Amino acid sequence: MNGLSTINLKDMKDFEIRIPVKECTVDELPAADRRLVEEAREATRTSYVPYSHFHVGAAILMADGSVVRGSNQENAAYPSGICAERTAAFYASASHPGVAMKKIAIAAWTRLHNDGDCPWADCFQAMPISPCGACRQALLEYETAYGPIEVILYGRDKTYIFPSVASLLPFCFTDF
Ligand code: THU
């Protein structure tokens, strides 16, 4: 066909991509990681979420030991809002230019999935939430520039730990 050779579907090579992930409860995390999760939980207090009522917090541990927090900020023009992870990453880069981001912890809760008047700390999602594609791409940029960023996804029942942003974004676009 047009001089190009074709290959039968059955002759194509299959392969799988495996993603390394660790699972534990928050209590099983090393103390420093538990503190970063606590920073992420605290960061949810600063969410501005009049539309989704879904409070997300992120905390980034910088190579100089400082922690930068971010939370999701919504807008009446919906796409103009931004996730907690990108708020934190952009703030981290803007306030600590050239400093590597070592770890990011993410936590989320919503009253909508609860019976209304539970204390905020108990409203956290039982299972972790995972950063959206745009946030993975944004974080990947800093990872490519400065080295791996461990990703800690907190849930009341389970916490997942990924060794890097790239592990959450197979076939990622890095440069051209
Ligand atoms: N959101 C985050 O901040 N991070 C995520 O990882 C997923 C979603 C926000 C965006 C929006 O403000 C709300 O959660 C509902 O999607």
Short mmCIF file of C-alpha atoms and ligand atoms in Angstrom, two decimals:
data_model
loop_
_atom_site.label_atom_id
_atom_site.label_comp_id
_atom_site.label_asym_id
_atom_site.label_seq_id
_atom_site.Cartn_x
_atom_site.Cartn_y
_atom_site.Cartn_z
CA MET A 1 0.00 0.00 0.00
CA ASN A 2 1.69 3.23 -1.23
CA GLY A 3 4.98 1.34 -1.17
CA LEU A 4 4.85 1.11 2.66
CA SER A 5 5.05 -2.28 4.31
CA THR A 6 2.31 -3.14 6.79
CA ILE A 7 2.46 -5.37 9.84
CA ASN A 8 -0.29 -7.70 11.00
CA LEU A 9 -1.77 -6.86 14.39
CA LYS A 10 -0.87 -10.36 15.61
CA ASP A 11 2.80 -9.76 14.76
CA MET A 12 3.05 -6.54 16.77
CA LYS A 13 5.02 -6.59 19.96
CA ASP A 14 3.07 -6.29 23.23
CA PHE A 15 4.69 -4.79 26.25
CA GLU A 16 3.56 -3.57 29.64
CA ILE A 17 4.63 -0.67 31.75
CA ARG A 18 4.93 -1.33 35.46
CA ILE A 19 4.57 1.50 37.94
CA PRO A 20 6.45 1.19 41.25
CA VAL A 21 4.20 2.21 44.14
CA LYS A 22 4.36 1.61 47.87
CA GLU A 23 1.26 1.36 50.03
CA CYS A 24 1.06 1.91 53.78
CA THR A 25 -1.02 3.68 56.39
CA VAL A 26 -0.03 7.20 57.32
CA ASP A 27 1.14 5.98 60.74
CA GLU A 28 3.65 3.69 59.03
CA LEU A 29 5.34 6.57 57.20
CA PRO A 30 8.70 7.88 58.43
CA ALA A 31 8.21 10.82 60.80
CA ALA A 32 9.42 13.40 58.24
CA ASP A 33 6.88 12.16 55.69
CA ARG A 34 4.10 12.20 58.29
CA ARG A 35 4.96 15.85 58.96
CA LEU A 36 4.74 16.62 55.23
CA VAL A 37 1.33 14.92 55.06
CA GLU A 38 0.24 17.05 58.01
CA GLU A 39 1.36 20.15 56.10
CA ALA A 40 -0.75 19.02 53.12
CA ARG A 41 -3.76 18.44 55.38
CA GLU A 42 -3.29 21.89 56.93
CA ALA A 43 -3.01 23.41 53.44
CA THR A 44 -6.58 22.31 52.69
CA ARG A 45 -7.73 25.01 55.11
CA THR A 46 -6.72 27.65 52.56
CA SER A 47 -8.63 26.16 49.59
CA TYR A 48 -11.02 28.51 47.82
CA VAL A 49 -13.66 26.08 46.58
CA PRO A 50 -17.13 27.68 46.38
CA TYR A 51 -17.99 25.54 43.32
CA SER A 52 -16.72 22.02 44.01
CA HIS A 53 -16.47 22.14 47.84
CA PHE A 54 -13.55 19.76 47.31
CA HIS A 55 -10.62 20.92 49.44
CA VAL A 56 -7.19 19.85 48.22
CA GLY A 57 -3.88 20.65 49.89
CA ALA A 58 -0.33 20.05 48.71
CA ALA A 59 2.94 20.47 50.56
CA ILE A 60 6.33 20.40 48.86
CA LEU A 61 9.56 19.64 50.71
CA MET A 62 12.35 21.69 49.17
CA ALA A 63 16.01 20.65 49.06
CA ASP A 64 16.83 23.46 51.51
CA GLY A 65 14.46 21.90 54.06
CA SER A 66 11.68 24.44 53.70
CA VAL A 67 8.10 23.40 53.01
CA VAL A 68 5.87 25.22 50.52
CA ARG A 69 2.11 24.75 50.75
CA GLY A 70 -0.57 25.20 48.11
CA SER A 71 -4.31 24.66 47.84
CA ASN A 72 -6.85 24.66 45.05
CA GLN A 73 -8.24 28.02 44.02
CA GLU A 74 -11.44 28.09 41.98
CA ASN A 75 -12.99 30.75 39.80
CA ALA A 76 -16.44 31.57 38.40
CA ALA A 77 -14.81 31.07 34.99
CA TYR A 78 -14.13 27.42 35.86
CA PRO A 79 -11.01 26.73 33.76
CA SER A 80 -9.33 29.75 35.34
CA GLY A 81 -9.08 27.92 38.65
CA ILE A 82 -6.01 25.91 39.57
CA CYS A 83 -5.27 22.71 41.48
CA ALA A 84 -3.44 22.55 44.80
CA GLU A 85 -0.43 20.80 43.27
CA ARG A 86 0.24 23.48 40.67
CA THR A 87 -0.39 26.27 43.19
CA ALA A 88 2.27 24.70 45.40
CA ALA A 89 4.73 23.91 42.60
CA PHE A 90 4.52 27.34 40.98
CA TYR A 91 4.74 29.08 44.35
CA ALA A 92 7.71 26.88 45.29
CA SER A 93 9.55 27.73 42.08
CA ALA A 94 8.68 31.41 42.30
CA SER A 95 9.78 31.71 45.94
CA HIS A 96 12.79 29.33 45.76
CA PRO A 97 14.11 29.64 42.21
CA GLY A 98 16.63 26.94 41.32
CA VAL A 99 15.97 24.88 44.47
CA ALA A 100 15.02 21.23 43.90
CA MET A 101 11.65 19.92 45.06
CA LYS A 102 12.26 16.63 46.90
CA LYS A 103 8.77 15.45 47.85
CA ILE A 104 5.14 16.45 47.44
CA ALA A 105 2.33 15.31 49.72
CA ILE A 106 -1.32 15.67 48.71
CA ALA A 107 -4.48 15.46 50.84
CA ALA A 108 -8.16 16.14 50.13
CA TRP A 109 -11.56 16.22 51.78
CA THR A 110 -15.12 17.30 51.08
CA ARG A 111 -18.13 17.72 53.31
CA LEU A 112 -20.33 16.62 50.43
CA HIS A 113 -19.26 12.99 50.93
CA ASN A 114 -19.87 13.17 54.66
CA ASP A 115 -22.93 13.78 56.77
CA GLY A 116 -22.44 17.50 57.02
CA ASP A 117 -21.07 18.38 60.41
CA CYS A 118 -18.07 16.11 60.97
CA PRO A 119 -14.90 17.86 62.19
CA TRP A 120 -12.73 18.79 59.25
CA ALA A 121 -9.91 16.39 60.14
CA ASP A 122 -12.24 13.40 59.86
CA CYS A 123 -13.55 14.44 56.46
CA PHE A 124 -10.39 13.46 54.60
CA GLN A 125 -10.79 11.00 51.77
CA ALA A 126 -10.37 7.38 52.85
CA MET A 127 -8.47 6.64 49.64
CA PRO A 128 -5.80 8.95 48.20
CA ILE A 129 -6.56 11.33 45.37
CA SER A 130 -4.09 11.49 42.52
CA PRO A 131 -2.87 14.61 40.69
CA CYS A 132 -4.53 15.44 37.38
CA GLY A 133 -2.63 15.17 34.10
CA ALA A 134 -1.91 18.90 33.92
CA CYS A 135 -0.38 18.88 37.42
CA ARG A 136 1.73 15.81 36.61
CA GLN A 137 3.04 17.58 33.53
CA ALA A 138 3.80 20.77 35.48
CA LEU A 139 5.59 18.85 38.25
CA LEU A 140 7.51 16.83 35.66
CA GLU A 141 9.09 20.03 34.39
CA TYR A 142 10.74 20.69 37.77
CA GLU A 143 11.65 17.03 38.16
CA THR A 144 13.39 17.04 34.78
CA ALA A 145 15.29 20.18 35.75
CA TYR A 146 16.26 19.34 39.34
CA GLY A 147 15.83 15.60 40.00
CA PRO A 148 13.18 13.17 41.23
CA ILE A 149 10.20 14.37 43.26
CA GLU A 150 8.67 11.68 45.47
CA VAL A 151 4.87 11.80 45.45
CA ILE A 152 2.97 10.94 48.65
CA LEU A 153 -0.78 10.55 48.17
CA TYR A 154 -2.52 10.58 51.53
CA GLY A 155 -5.76 8.81 52.39
CA ARG A 156 -7.14 7.97 55.86
CA ASP A 157 -7.09 4.25 55.05
CA LYS A 158 -4.22 4.04 52.58
CA THR A 159 -1.29 6.16 51.54
CA TYR A 160 0.54 5.62 48.26
CA ILE A 161 4.14 6.62 47.61
CA PHE A 162 5.54 6.97 44.10
CA PRO A 163 9.29 7.43 43.62
CA SER A 164 8.93 10.17 41.00
CA VAL A 165 6.47 12.21 38.96
CA ALA A 166 7.62 10.40 35.81
CA SER A 167 6.42 7.12 37.34
CA LEU A 168 2.92 8.65 37.36
CA LEU A 169 3.21 9.82 33.78
CA PRO A 170 4.38 7.10 31.40
CA PHE A 171 5.28 8.23 27.88
CA CYS A 172 5.53 11.75 29.22
CA PHE A 173 6.45 14.73 27.09
CA THR A 174 9.66 16.26 28.36
CA ASP A 175 11.30 18.24 25.61
CA PHE A 176 11.45 18.77 21.88
N1 THU B 1 -8.16 19.35 42.35
C1 THU B 1 -6.92 19.56 42.88
O1 THU B 1 -6.64 20.64 43.43
N2 THU B 1 -6.01 18.57 42.78
C2 THU B 1 -6.25 17.33 42.27
O2 THU B 1 -5.37 16.49 42.29
C3 THU B 1 -7.56 17.02 41.70
C4 THU B 1 -8.54 18.13 41.67
C5 THU B 1 -9.17 20.41 42.50
C6 THU B 1 -9.59 21.12 41.25
C7 THU B 1 -10.95 21.64 41.67
O3 THU B 1 -10.77 22.85 42.42
C8 THU B 1 -11.47 20.59 42.62
O4 THU B 1 -10.34 19.85 43.05
C9 THU B 1 -12.49 19.66 42.02
O5 THU B 1 -12.02 19.05 40.87
#
